[in-house]
PDB file of C-alpha atoms in Angstrom:
ATOM      1  CA  MET A   1     -22.360 -23.045 -73.888  1.00 53.00           C
ATOM      2  CA  ALA A   2     -25.394 -25.631 -75.970  1.00 76.00           C
ATOM      3  CA  ALA A   3     -25.294 -25.203 -79.647  1.00 81.00           C
ATOM      4  CA  GLY A   4     -29.465 -23.379 -78.592  1.00 80.00           C
ATOM      5  CA  GLN A   5     -28.060 -20.681 -76.873  1.00 85.00           C
ATOM      6  CA  LEU A   6     -24.903 -20.579 -79.210  1.00 88.00           C
ATOM      7  CA  CYS A   7     -27.504 -20.470 -81.920  1.00 87.00           C
ATOM      8  CA  ARG A   8     -30.015 -17.786 -80.023  1.00 85.00           C
ATOM      9  CA  LEU A   9     -26.544 -15.730 -80.132  1.00 89.00           C
ATOM     10  CA  LEU A  10     -25.897 -16.301 -83.566  1.00 92.00           C
ATOM     11  CA  ARG A  11     -29.655 -14.803 -84.238  1.00 91.00           C
ATOM     12  CA  GLY A  12     -29.423 -11.214 -81.797  1.00 90.00           C
ATOM     13  CA  SER A  13     -32.256 -13.522 -80.333  1.00 87.00           C
ATOM     14  CA  THR A  14     -30.916 -13.751 -76.545  1.00 84.00           C
ATOM     15  CA  THR A  15     -34.224 -12.795 -74.667  1.00 85.00           C
ATOM     16  CA  HIS A  16     -35.206 -17.030 -73.782  1.00 81.00           C
ATOM     17  CA  TRP A  17     -31.009 -17.630 -73.732  1.00 72.00           C
ATOM     18  CA  PHE A  18     -31.748 -19.662 -69.496  1.00 81.00           C
ATOM     19  CA  THR A  19     -33.954 -21.882 -71.827  1.00 81.00           C
ATOM     20  CA  PRO A  20     -33.102 -21.251 -75.687  1.00 76.00           C
ATOM     21  CA  GLY A  21     -36.264 -24.279 -77.019  1.00 78.00           C
ATOM     22  CA  ARG A  22     -39.102 -21.665 -75.205  1.00 82.00           C
ATOM     23  CA  ALA A  23     -40.194 -19.345 -78.274  1.00 84.00           C
ATOM     24  CA  LEU A  24     -38.092 -21.386 -81.169  1.00 82.00           C
ATOM     25  CA  GLU A  25     -40.662 -20.293 -83.891  1.00 84.00           C
ATOM     26  CA  GLU A  26     -41.374 -16.535 -83.262  1.00 87.00           C
ATOM     27  CA  ASP A  27     -37.610 -15.988 -82.693  1.00 87.00           C
ATOM     28  CA  LEU A  28     -35.748 -18.309 -84.976  1.00 87.00           C
ATOM     29  CA  PRO A  29     -35.471 -18.590 -88.606  1.00 91.00           C
ATOM     30  CA  VAL A  30     -36.799 -22.234 -90.102  1.00 92.00           C
ATOM     31  CA  ALA A  31     -33.491 -23.431 -90.787  1.00 92.00           C
ATOM     32  CA  ASP A  32     -32.284 -23.517 -87.389  1.00 88.00           C
ATOM     33  CA  ARG A  33     -35.979 -24.690 -86.056  1.00 87.00           C
ATOM     34  CA  GLU A  34     -35.601 -27.069 -88.884  1.00 89.00           C
ATOM     35  CA  ARG A  35     -32.047 -27.885 -87.637  1.00 87.00           C
ATOM     36  CA  ASP A  36     -33.103 -28.187 -83.645  1.00 83.00           C
ATOM     37  CA  VAL A  37     -36.093 -30.747 -84.385  1.00 83.00           C
ATOM     38  CA  ALA A  38     -33.521 -32.771 -86.210  1.00 85.00           C
ATOM     39  CA  THR A  39     -30.689 -32.848 -82.664  1.00 83.00           C
ATOM     40  CA  THR A  40     -34.159 -34.043 -80.280  1.00 79.00           C
ATOM     41  CA  ALA A  41     -35.701 -37.763 -80.559  1.00 76.00           C
ATOM     42  CA  VAL A  42     -37.513 -40.322 -78.526  1.00 79.00           C
ATOM     43  CA  ALA A  43     -35.536 -42.978 -76.417  1.00 77.00           C
ATOM     44  CA  ARG A  44     -34.958 -45.364 -79.010  1.00 82.00           C
ATOM     45  CA  HIS A  45     -31.993 -46.746 -80.173  1.00 80.00           C
ATOM     46  CA  GLU A  46     -31.794 -45.479 -83.815  1.00 83.00           C
ATOM     47  CA  ASP A  47     -33.868 -42.099 -83.153  1.00 84.00           C
ATOM     48  CA  VAL A  48     -31.571 -41.416 -80.359  1.00 81.00           C
ATOM     49  CA  ARG A  49     -28.454 -42.389 -82.529  1.00 80.00           C
ATOM     50  CA  THR A  50     -29.750 -40.073 -85.223  1.00 84.00           C
ATOM     51  CA  ALA A  51     -30.083 -37.246 -83.810  1.00 85.00           C
ATOM     52  CA  ALA A  52     -26.751 -37.136 -81.567  1.00 82.00           C
ATOM     53  CA  ARG A  53     -26.011 -37.461 -85.006  1.00 82.00           C
ATOM     54  CA  GLN A  54     -27.605 -34.366 -85.678  1.00 86.00           C
ATOM     55  CA  SER A  55     -26.352 -32.583 -82.889  1.00 86.00           C
ATOM     56  CA  TRP A  56     -23.332 -33.123 -83.522  1.00 84.00           C
ATOM     57  CA  ARG A  57     -23.386 -31.193 -86.758  1.00 86.00           C
ATOM     58  CA  CYS A  58     -25.392 -27.995 -85.774  1.00 89.00           C
ATOM     59  CA  SER A  59     -23.022 -27.369 -82.658  1.00 88.00           C
ATOM     60  CA  ARG A  60     -20.265 -27.716 -85.697  1.00 88.00           C
ATOM     61  CA  GLU A  61     -21.771 -25.313 -87.383  1.00 91.00           C
ATOM     62  CA  LEU A  62     -22.657 -23.447 -85.484  1.00 92.00           C
ATOM     63  CA  VAL A  63     -18.944 -23.298 -83.663  1.00 91.00           C
ATOM     64  CA  VAL A  64     -17.798 -22.239 -86.326  1.00 92.00           C
ATOM     65  CA  GLU A  65     -20.185 -20.061 -87.805  1.00 94.00           C
ATOM     66  CA  ALA A  66     -19.443 -18.190 -84.199  1.00 94.00           C
ATOM     67  CA  ALA A  67     -16.167 -18.532 -85.583  1.00 93.00           C
ATOM     68  CA  ALA A  68     -16.020 -16.468 -88.597  1.00 95.00           C
ATOM     69  CA  ARG A  69     -18.338 -13.874 -87.078  1.00 95.00           C
ATOM     70  CA  TRP A  70     -16.904 -13.573 -83.886  1.00 94.00           C
ATOM     71  CA  SER A  71     -12.710 -13.933 -85.014  1.00 94.00           C
ATOM     72  CA  THR A  72     -12.634 -16.903 -83.176  1.00 91.00           C
ATOM     73  CA  GLU A  73     -10.438 -19.681 -82.879  1.00 89.00           C
ATOM     74  CA  TYR A  74     -10.902 -23.244 -81.386  1.00 87.00           C
ATOM     75  CA  SER A  75      -9.828 -26.741 -82.300  1.00 87.00           C
ATOM     76  CA  VAL A  76     -10.289 -27.925 -85.650  1.00 87.00           C
ATOM     77  CA  GLY A  77      -7.957 -31.228 -85.498  1.00 85.00           C
ATOM     78  CA  LEU A  78      -9.951 -31.700 -81.837  1.00 83.00           C
ATOM     79  CA  HIS A  79     -13.231 -31.863 -83.937  1.00 79.00           C
ATOM     80  CA  ASP A  80     -12.037 -33.749 -87.009  1.00 80.00           C
ATOM     81  CA  GLU A  81     -10.432 -36.019 -84.386  1.00 78.00           C
ATOM     82  CA  ILE A  82     -13.945 -36.465 -82.332  1.00 75.00           C
ATOM     83  CA  GLY A  83     -15.798 -36.811 -85.352  1.00 74.00           C
ATOM     84  CA  ALA A  84     -14.142 -39.506 -87.171  1.00 73.00           C
ATOM     85  CA  ALA A  85     -13.914 -42.332 -84.160  1.00 67.00           C
ATOM     86  CA  PRO A  86     -15.242 -45.080 -84.810  1.00 58.00           C
ATOM     87  CA  ALA A  87     -17.602 -45.601 -82.087  1.00 53.00           C
ATOM     88  CA  GLY A  88     -16.187 -42.887 -80.040  1.00 49.00           C
ATOM     89  CA  ARG A  89     -13.165 -44.515 -79.790  1.00 53.00           C
ATOM     90  CA  TRP A  90      -9.377 -43.644 -80.280  1.00 51.00           C
ATOM     91  CA  PRO A  91      -6.143 -44.136 -79.687  1.00 56.00           C
ATOM     92  CA  GLY A  92      -4.589 -42.415 -76.411  1.00 59.00           C
ATOM     93  CA  ARG A  93      -7.842 -40.855 -75.347  1.00 56.00           C
ATOM     94  CA  PRO A  94     -10.616 -42.582 -72.888  1.00 53.00           C
ATOM     95  CA  THR A  95     -13.462 -44.214 -74.181  1.00 54.00           C
ATOM     96  CA  LEU A  96     -16.867 -42.117 -74.667  1.00 50.00           C
ATOM     97  CA  PRO A  97     -19.876 -42.680 -72.584  1.00 49.00           C
ATOM     98  CA  VAL A  98     -21.593 -41.800 -75.555  1.00 46.00           C
ATOM     99  CA  ALA A  99     -19.879 -43.987 -77.836  1.00 45.00           C
ATOM    100  CA  ALA A 100     -22.631 -46.960 -79.081  1.00 47.00           C
ATOM    101  CA  ILE A 101     -24.661 -43.445 -81.560  1.00 46.00           C
ATOM    102  CA  TRP A 102     -21.315 -43.599 -83.091  1.00 47.00           C
ATOM    103  CA  GLN A 103     -21.167 -46.553 -85.145  1.00 45.00           C
TER     104      GLN A 103
END
């Protein structure tokens, strides 16, 4: 599930489920819209890296919120491991194709 869809599910706004960016201004609170904007960028290296880091943070926040609301579980350790990985690499795991964005 994409972060946009999870956000819509958490906010009870699933009308635009298949196109989560549609009608964002009318459907979601300001804080969610601002968080969404922070996860997008033009195709410039530094902007893409910043947007990717923001996207990771946004996704983590939404997963934590969803887990608390619906009493589900997720791998906190895996989230921490990925978030702490220097350049997207860590022992015993393959190199992530987007490794450069975490630097």
